CSV table of C-alpha atoms in Angstrom, one decimal:
chain,number,residue,atom,x,y,z
A,699,HIS,CA,30.8,-59.6,-61.0
A,700,VAL,CA,34.0,-58.0,-60.3
A,701,VAL,CA,34.8,-57.6,-56.7
A,702,LEU,CA,37.0,-54.7,-55.6
A,703,TYR,CA,39.1,-54.6,-52.5
A,704,TRP,CA,39.0,-51.1,-51.6
A,705,ASN,CA,41.5,-49.6,-49.1
A,706,HIS,CA,40.0,-46.5,-47.6
A,707,LEU,CA,43.0,-45.1,-46.0
A,708,GLN,CA,45.0,-45.0,-49.3
A,709,ASN,CA,41.4,-44.2,-51.1
A,710,GLN,CA,42.2,-46.8,-53.9
A,711,VAL,CA,41.5,-50.3,-55.3
A,712,VAL,CA,44.0,-52.6,-54.0
A,713,SER,CA,43.1,-55.7,-55.8
A,714,SER,CA,40.4,-57.1,-57.7
A,715,ARG,CA,39.0,-60.4,-58.7
A,716,LYS,CA,36.0,-61.7,-60.9
A,717,VAL,CA,33.4,-63.7,-59.3
A,718,ASN,CA,30.5,-65.5,-60.8
A,719,THR,CA,26.8,-64.7,-59.6
A,720,SER,CA,27.1,-67.6,-57.0
A,721,GLY,CA,30.0,-65.9,-55.5
A,722,GLN,CA,32.7,-68.6,-56.9
A,723,GLU,CA,35.7,-67.2,-58.1
A,724,VAL,CA,36.3,-67.2,-62.0
A,725,PRO,CA,39.9,-67.7,-62.8
A,726,GLY,CA,41.2,-65.2,-65.1
A,727,LYS,CA,42.5,-61.6,-65.2
A,728,CYS,CA,40.4,-58.5,-65.0
A,729,THR,CA,39.8,-57.2,-68.6
A,730,SER,CA,39.4,-53.6,-69.7
A,731,THR,CA,36.0,-54.0,-69.4
A,732,ASP,CA,36.5,-54.8,-65.8
A,733,MET,CA,38.5,-51.9,-65.6
A,734,SER,CA,35.7,-49.6,-66.8
A,735,VAL,CA,33.8,-50.9,-64.0
A,736,VAL,CA,36.9,-49.6,-61.8
A,737,ARG,CA,36.6,-46.2,-63.3
A,738,ASN,CA,33.0,-46.3,-62.6
A,739,PHE,CA,33.6,-47.4,-59.4
A,740,ARG,CA,34.0,-43.8,-58.0
A,741,THR,CA,30.4,-43.3,-59.0
A,742,VAL,CA,29.4,-46.5,-57.6
A,743,LYS,CA,31.3,-45.7,-54.3
A,744,SER,CA,29.7,-42.3,-54.1
A,745,ALA,CA,26.3,-43.8,-54.8
A,746,VAL,CA,27.0,-46.3,-51.9
A,747,LEU,CA,28.5,-43.6,-49.6
A,748,LYS,CA,25.4,-41.6,-50.2
A,749,ALA,CA,23.1,-44.4,-49.6
A,750,THR,CA,25.0,-44.5,-46.2
A,751,LEU,CA,25.0,-41.0,-45.8
A,752,ASN,CA,21.1,-40.8,-46.0
A,753,ASN,CA,21.2,-42.8,-42.9
A,754,PRO,CA,23.4,-40.5,-40.7
A,755,GLY,CA,25.3,-42.0,-37.9
A,756,GLN,CA,26.4,-44.8,-40.4
A,757,TRP,CA,29.3,-44.8,-42.6
A,758,GLN,CA,30.5,-47.9,-44.2
A,759,ARG,CA,34.3,-48.3,-43.9
A,760,SER,CA,34.6,-51.0,-46.4
A,761,LEU,CA,32.7,-52.2,-49.5
A,762,SER,CA,32.3,-55.7,-47.9
A,763,ASN,CA,30.3,-54.2,-45.2
A,764,ALA,CA,27.6,-53.1,-47.7
A,765,GLN,CA,26.6,-56.6,-47.8
A,766,HIS,CA,25.7,-56.3,-44.2
A,767,GLU,CA,22.0,-55.0,-43.3
A,768,ILE,CA,22.3,-51.4,-42.8
A,769,PRO,CA,20.4,-50.0,-39.7
A,770,THR,CA,17.6,-47.8,-40.0
A,771,ALA,CA,17.7,-44.3,-39.0
A,772,SER,CA,15.3,-44.9,-36.1
A,773,ASN,CA,17.3,-47.5,-34.7
A,774,ASP,CA,20.3,-45.2,-33.6
A,775,MET,CA,18.8,-41.6,-33.4
A,776,PRO,CA,18.2,-40.5,-29.8
A,777,ILE,CA,14.7,-40.8,-28.6
A,778,LYS,CA,12.7,-37.8,-28.3
A,779,MET,CA,11.6,-37.3,-24.6
A,780,GLU,CA,11.0,-34.5,-22.1
A,781,ASN,CA,14.4,-33.3,-20.4
A,782,PRO,CA,14.4,-35.9,-17.7
A,783,TYR,CA,17.0,-33.6,-15.8
A,784,LYS,CA,14.5,-30.5,-15.9
A,785,GLU,CA,14.5,-28.7,-12.7
A,786,PRO,CA,11.0,-27.9,-11.1
A,787,PRO,CA,10.2,-24.1,-11.5
A,788,LYS,CA,11.7,-22.0,-8.9
A,789,ARG,CA,9.0,-20.6,-6.6
A,790,CYS,CA,8.9,-17.7,-4.2
A,791,ILE,CA,9.1,-18.4,-0.4
A,792,LEU,CA,5.4,-17.8,0.2
A,793,CYS,CA,4.0,-20.1,-2.5
A,794,GLY,CA,1.1,-21.8,-1.1
A,795,VAL,CA,1.3,-19.8,2.1
A,796,THR,CA,-1.8,-17.8,2.8
A,797,VAL,CA,-1.0,-14.3,3.9
A,798,ASP,CA,-3.3,-12.8,6.5
A,799,PHE,CA,-3.5,-9.8,8.6
A,800,LYS,CA,-3.7,-11.6,11.9
A,801,ASN,CA,-0.3,-13.5,11.2
A,802,VAL,CA,1.7,-10.4,12.4
A,803,GLN,CA,5.1,-12.4,12.9
A,804,LEU,CA,5.2,-13.7,9.2
A,805,LEU,CA,4.4,-9.8,7.9
A,806,SER,CA,6.8,-8.5,10.2
A,807,GLN,CA,9.8,-10.4,8.4
A,808,PHE,CA,9.2,-8.3,5.3
A,809,VAL,CA,9.6,-5.1,7.5
A,810,SER,CA,12.6,-2.9,8.2
A,811,PRO,CA,13.5,-3.2,11.7
A,812,HIS,CA,14.6,0.3,12.0
A,813,THR,CA,11.9,2.2,10.2
A,814,GLY,CA,9.4,-0.1,9.8
A,815,PHE,CA,9.3,0.1,6.2
A,816,ILE,CA,7.7,-2.3,3.9
A,817,TYR,CA,10.5,-3.8,1.9
A,818,GLY,CA,10.4,-3.8,-2.2
A,819,ARG,CA,10.2,-6.7,-4.5
A,820,HIS,CA,13.9,-6.6,-5.2
A,821,ILE,CA,14.5,-7.4,-1.4
A,822,THR,CA,11.8,-9.6,-0.4
A,823,GLY,CA,12.3,-12.0,-3.6
A,824,LEU,CA,8.5,-12.5,-3.8
A,825,CYS,CA,6.5,-13.0,-6.7
A,826,GLY,CA,4.1,-10.3,-7.8
A,827,LYS,CA,1.0,-11.8,-6.4
A,828,LYS,CA,2.3,-12.5,-3.0
A,829,GLN,CA,4.3,-9.2,-2.8
A,830,LYS,CA,0.9,-7.4,-3.3
A,831,GLN,CA,-0.9,-9.6,-0.8
A,832,VAL,CA,1.9,-9.2,2.0
A,833,SER,CA,1.9,-5.3,1.6
A,834,LYS,CA,-1.9,-5.1,1.4
A,835,ALA,CA,-2.1,-7.4,4.5
A,836,ILE,CA,0.6,-5.2,6.2
A,837,LYS,CA,-1.0,-1.9,5.6
A,838,LYS,CA,-4.6,-3.6,6.7
A,839,ALA,CA,-2.9,-4.5,10.0
A,840,GLN,CA,-1.2,-1.4,10.8
A,841,HIS,CA,-4.4,0.3,10.3
A,842,MET,CA,-6.5,-2.1,12.3
A,843,GLY,CA,-4.1,-1.9,15.5
A,844,PHE,CA,-2.5,-5.2,14.9
A,845,MET,CA,1.0,-4.2,13.9
A,846,PRO,CA,3.2,-1.4,14.7
A,847,VAL,CA,3.9,1.2,11.8
A,848,THR,CA,7.1,2.9,12.6
A,849,LEU,CA,9.1,0.1,14.0
A,850,LYS,CA,9.3,-3.7,13.9
A,851,HIS,CA,7.9,-5.5,16.9
A,852,PRO,CA,10.7,-6.0,19.3
A,853,ALA,CA,9.3,-9.7,19.9
A,854,PHE,CA,10.1,-10.3,16.2
A,855,LEU,CA,13.6,-8.7,16.0
A,856,LYS,CA,15.4,-12.1,16.3
A,857,ASP,CA,13.3,-13.8,13.6
A,858,PRO,CA,15.5,-15.3,10.7
A,859,ASN,CA,16.2,-13.0,7.9
A,860,ILE,CA,14.4,-13.9,4.6
A,861,CYS,CA,15.0,-10.7,2.6
A,862,ASN,CA,18.1,-10.1,0.7
A,863,ILE,CA,19.3,-7.3,3.0
A,864,LYS,CA,22.0,-7.1,5.6
A,865,HIS,CA,21.9,-4.9,8.5
A,866,PRO,CA,25.2,-3.5,9.8
A,867,GLU,CA,25.5,-4.9,13.5
B,704,THR,CA,-35.0,-10.7,21.7
B,705,ASP,CA,-35.3,-9.3,18.2
B,706,PHE,CA,-38.0,-7.0,17.0
B,707,THR,CA,-40.5,-9.6,16.6
B,708,GLY,CA,-40.3,-10.7,20.1
B,709,VAL,CA,-38.7,-14.1,19.3
B,710,PRO,CA,-36.4,-15.1,22.0
B,711,LEU,CA,-32.8,-16.1,21.2
B,712,ARG,CA,-31.8,-19.4,21.3
B,713,ARG,CA,-29.2,-21.9,20.0
B,714,ASP,CA,-29.6,-24.0,16.6
B,715,HIS,CA,-28.3,-27.6,16.0
B,716,THR,CA,-24.8,-26.4,15.4
B,717,GLY,CA,-24.5,-24.4,18.6
B,718,SER,CA,-24.4,-20.9,17.5
B,719,ILE,CA,-27.0,-18.0,18.8
B,720,THR,CA,-29.4,-17.2,16.3
B,721,SER,CA,-32.5,-15.1,16.5
B,722,GLY,CA,-35.4,-17.7,15.9
B,723,ARG,CA,-36.7,-15.6,12.9
B,724,ARG,CA,-34.8,-17.5,10.3
B,725,SER,CA,-35.1,-21.3,9.6
B,726,LEU,CA,-32.7,-23.8,11.3
B,727,THR,CA,-31.3,-24.6,7.9
B,728,VAL,CA,-29.6,-21.5,7.4
B,729,LEU,CA,-26.2,-22.2,8.6
B,730,GLU,CA,-26.4,-25.6,6.3
B,731,LYS,CA,-26.9,-23.2,3.5
B,732,ARG,CA,-24.4,-20.8,4.4
B,733,GLU,CA,-22.4,-20.6,1.2
B,734,SER,CA,-25.6,-19.7,-0.8
B,735,LEU,CA,-27.3,-17.3,1.7
B,736,PRO,CA,-29.0,-14.5,-0.3
B,737,ALA,CA,-27.2,-11.2,-0.2
B,738,MET,CA,-25.5,-12.3,3.1
B,739,PRO,CA,-21.9,-11.9,2.6
B,740,ARG,CA,-19.4,-13.2,5.5
B,741,TYR,CA,-18.0,-10.4,7.5
B,742,GLU,CA,-15.2,-10.3,10.3
B,743,LEU,CA,-15.2,-7.9,13.0
B,744,ALA,CA,-11.9,-7.4,14.5
B,745,LEU,CA,-12.9,-5.9,18.0
B,746,ILE,CA,-10.2,-4.3,20.1
B,747,LEU,CA,-11.6,-3.7,23.5
B,748,LYS,CA,-10.0,-1.7,26.6
B,749,ALA,CA,-8.3,-3.8,29.0
B,750,MET,CA,-11.0,-4.4,31.6
B,751,GLN,CA,-11.8,-7.0,34.1
B,752,ARG,CA,-13.3,-10.3,33.0
B,753,PRO,CA,-16.9,-9.6,33.7
B,754,GLU,CA,-16.7,-6.3,32.0
B,755,THR,CA,-15.2,-7.6,28.7
B,756,ALA,CA,-18.0,-10.2,28.9
B,757,ALA,CA,-20.6,-7.8,29.1
B,758,VAL,CA,-19.4,-5.8,26.1
B,759,LEU,CA,-19.2,-8.8,24.0
B,760,ARG,CA,-22.7,-9.8,25.2
B,761,ARG,CA,-23.9,-6.4,24.3
B,762,THR,CA,-22.0,-6.6,20.9
B,763,VAL,CA,-23.5,-9.9,19.8
B,764,GLU,CA,-27.0,-9.0,20.8
B,765,THR,CA,-26.8,-5.9,18.7
B,766,LEU,CA,-25.8,-8.1,15.7
B,767,LEU,CA,-28.4,-10.4,16.4
B,768,GLU,CA,-31.2,-7.8,16.9
B,769,ARG,CA,-30.3,-6.4,13.5
B,770,GLY,CA,-30.7,-9.9,11.9
B,771,ALA,CA,-27.2,-11.0,11.5
B,772,VAL,CA,-26.2,-14.6,12.1
B,773,VAL,CA,-23.4,-14.9,14.2
B,774,ARG,CA,-20.9,-17.8,13.3
B,775,ALA,CA,-17.9,-17.7,15.8
B,776,LEU,CA,-16.2,-15.4,18.3
B,777,GLU,CA,-12.4,-16.1,19.0
B,778,SER,CA,-10.3,-14.3,21.6
B,779,LEU,CA,-6.9,-13.4,20.5
B,780,GLY,CA,-5.9,-12.6,24.1
B,781,GLU,CA,-4.9,-9.2,26.0
B,782,ARG,CA,-1.7,-8.0,24.9
B,783,GLU,CA,0.0,-4.7,24.5
B,784,LEU,CA,-1.2,-2.4,21.7
B,785,PRO,CA,1.4,-1.8,18.4
B,786,TYR,CA,1.0,2.0,19.4
B,787,LYS,CA,-0.7,3.9,21.9
B,788,ILE,CA,-4.1,4.8,21.0
B,789,SER,CA,-6.3,7.6,22.2
B,790,LYS,CA,-10.0,7.1,22.4
B,791,HIS,CA,-12.9,8.3,24.5
B,792,ASN,CA,-10.5,10.6,26.2
B,793,LEU,CA,-8.3,7.9,27.3
B,794,ARG,CA,-4.8,6.8,26.2
B,795,HIS,CA,-4.9,3.1,25.7
B,796,CYS,CA,-1.7,0.8,26.0
B,797,ARG,CA,-3.1,-2.6,26.5
B,798,ALA,CA,-6.1,-4.1,24.8
B,799,GLY,CA,-8.3,-7.2,24.5
B,800,TYR,CA,-8.4,-8.5,20.8
B,801,PHE,CA,-11.5,-10.5,19.6
B,802,LEU,CA,-12.6,-11.6,16.4
B,803,LEU,CA,-16.2,-12.0,15.6
B,804,ASP,CA,-17.3,-14.2,12.3
B,805,PHE,CA,-20.6,-13.4,11.1
B,806,HIS,CA,-23.1,-13.3,8.2
B,807,ALA,CA,-25.0,-10.1,7.6
B,808,ALA,CA,-26.8,-8.1,5.1
B,809,PRO,CA,-24.4,-5.6,3.6
B,810,GLY,CA,-26.7,-2.6,4.8
B,811,LEU,CA,-25.9,-3.4,8.3
B,812,VAL,CA,-22.2,-2.6,8.1
B,813,ALA,CA,-22.2,0.9,8.4
B,814,PRO,CA,-24.9,1.3,11.0
B,815,LEU,CA,-22.9,-1.1,13.1
B,816,LEU,CA,-19.8,0.5,13.1
B,817,ASP,CA,-21.4,3.9,13.8
B,818,HIS,CA,-22.8,2.1,16.9
B,819,LEU,CA,-19.5,0.6,17.9
B,820,LYS,CA,-17.7,3.8,17.6
B,821,ARG,CA,-20.0,5.2,20.5
B,822,ASP,CA,-19.1,2.3,22.4
B,823,VAL,CA,-16.9,3.7,25.4
B,824,ASP,CA,-15.3,0.4,26.1
B,825,VAL,CA,-14.4,-0.3,22.2
B,826,VAL,CA,-11.0,1.2,21.2
B,827,ARG,CA,-11.1,0.2,17.5
B,828,PRO,CA,-13.8,-1.7,15.7
B,829,THR,CA,-13.2,-3.0,12.0
B,830,VAL,CA,-15.3,-4.8,9.8
B,831,LEU,CA,-13.8,-6.7,7.2
B,832,LYS,CA,-15.1,-9.1,4.0
B,833,ASN,CA,-14.3,-12.4,5.0
B,834,GLN,CA,-13.9,-14.3,1.6
B,835,GLN,CA,-13.4,-18.0,1.6
B,836,PRO,CA,-10.0,-19.1,0.0
B,837,PRO,CA,-10.2,-19.5,-3.8
B,838,PRO,CA,-10.6,-23.2,-4.8
B,839,PRO,CA,-7.0,-24.6,-5.8
B,840,GLN,CA,-6.5,-23.7,-9.7
B,841,SER,CA,-6.3,-26.2,-12.3
B,842,ALA,CA,-2.8,-24.7,-13.4
B,843,PRO,CA,-0.3,-24.9,-10.8
B,844,CYS,CA,1.6,-21.6,-10.1
B,845,PRO,CA,4.2,-20.9,-13.0
B,846,GLY,CA,6.9,-20.0,-10.5
B,847,LEU,CA,9.3,-16.9,-10.6
B,848,GLU,CA,10.2,-15.5,-13.7
B,849,THR,CA,13.7,-16.2,-14.8
B,850,ALA,CA,16.4,-13.6,-15.7
B,851,THR,CA,15.4,-14.0,-19.4
B,852,GLY,CA,11.9,-12.5,-18.4
B,853,LYS,CA,10.9,-8.7,-17.9
B,854,ARG,CA,14.0,-7.5,-16.3
B,855,ALA,CA,16.3,-8.5,-19.1
B,856,HIS,CA,14.9,-6.2,-21.9
B,857,LYS,CA,14.5,-3.3,-19.5
B,858,ARG,CA,18.3,-3.1,-20.0
């Protein structure tokens, strides 16, 4: 065997020596046949590099390391798993809350204090289902005589503001 | 008493029923044939306690006469009306709110409302269907749509 010492920075062979099969050095200069090996070395090296490029993440810096065990792709690739930092889906504020016509205080939070208008989806921030339930419940309560129509009940004016609307003081 | 002359009495759960139907009616309440569950939101004129009691008693008796099963009667208290209501030549500002849960045949609802509208002491009767809350769905609520949803491609 011809053992070549490859300097990757200079990209060339630094020195060479002859070694027999058991690894012991055989005295003697490298012959032309050995040099043909050197010429062929590029193909060998590219073959070696290809072998290493097949295992992404590994790149053998020196030929001597090729003697070592090449770790397989599965050892070093990121493990496939669900995103552990995934946030729970955003829910509207009434998720899980039953909307009832009797709960006038809750319904009044989605109504304008000046006119008694029912706020739209872009103001309340509710999902489709809940917005529909709320508006239906408000109309029901107003018709049945539970909730005022043209205004917001004065007892509920101090309630916390849920909707994305700022009233001028 | 009802038409057949059977006296009113309390069954094992404590609710007043006409003796016409069997005692197991309330046990099988969810599977009662053609007896959906209704809720009567009764708004009565602001009166003294014995008079209110009398109105409620005759309302319940009317229901039972027609073969309904009264489940519960709740009082929401006497409070100011959200807006003034004119009824039976009177302008009402305060009223007593009552909720009456009952099971009845669908054909009973319209005549019942007609009867209640003629009652002088009743300000506003409303009968609603009382649906049981739906069972929790297998799939959880998907949540609000993000900006990449409907609104995005509208622009």
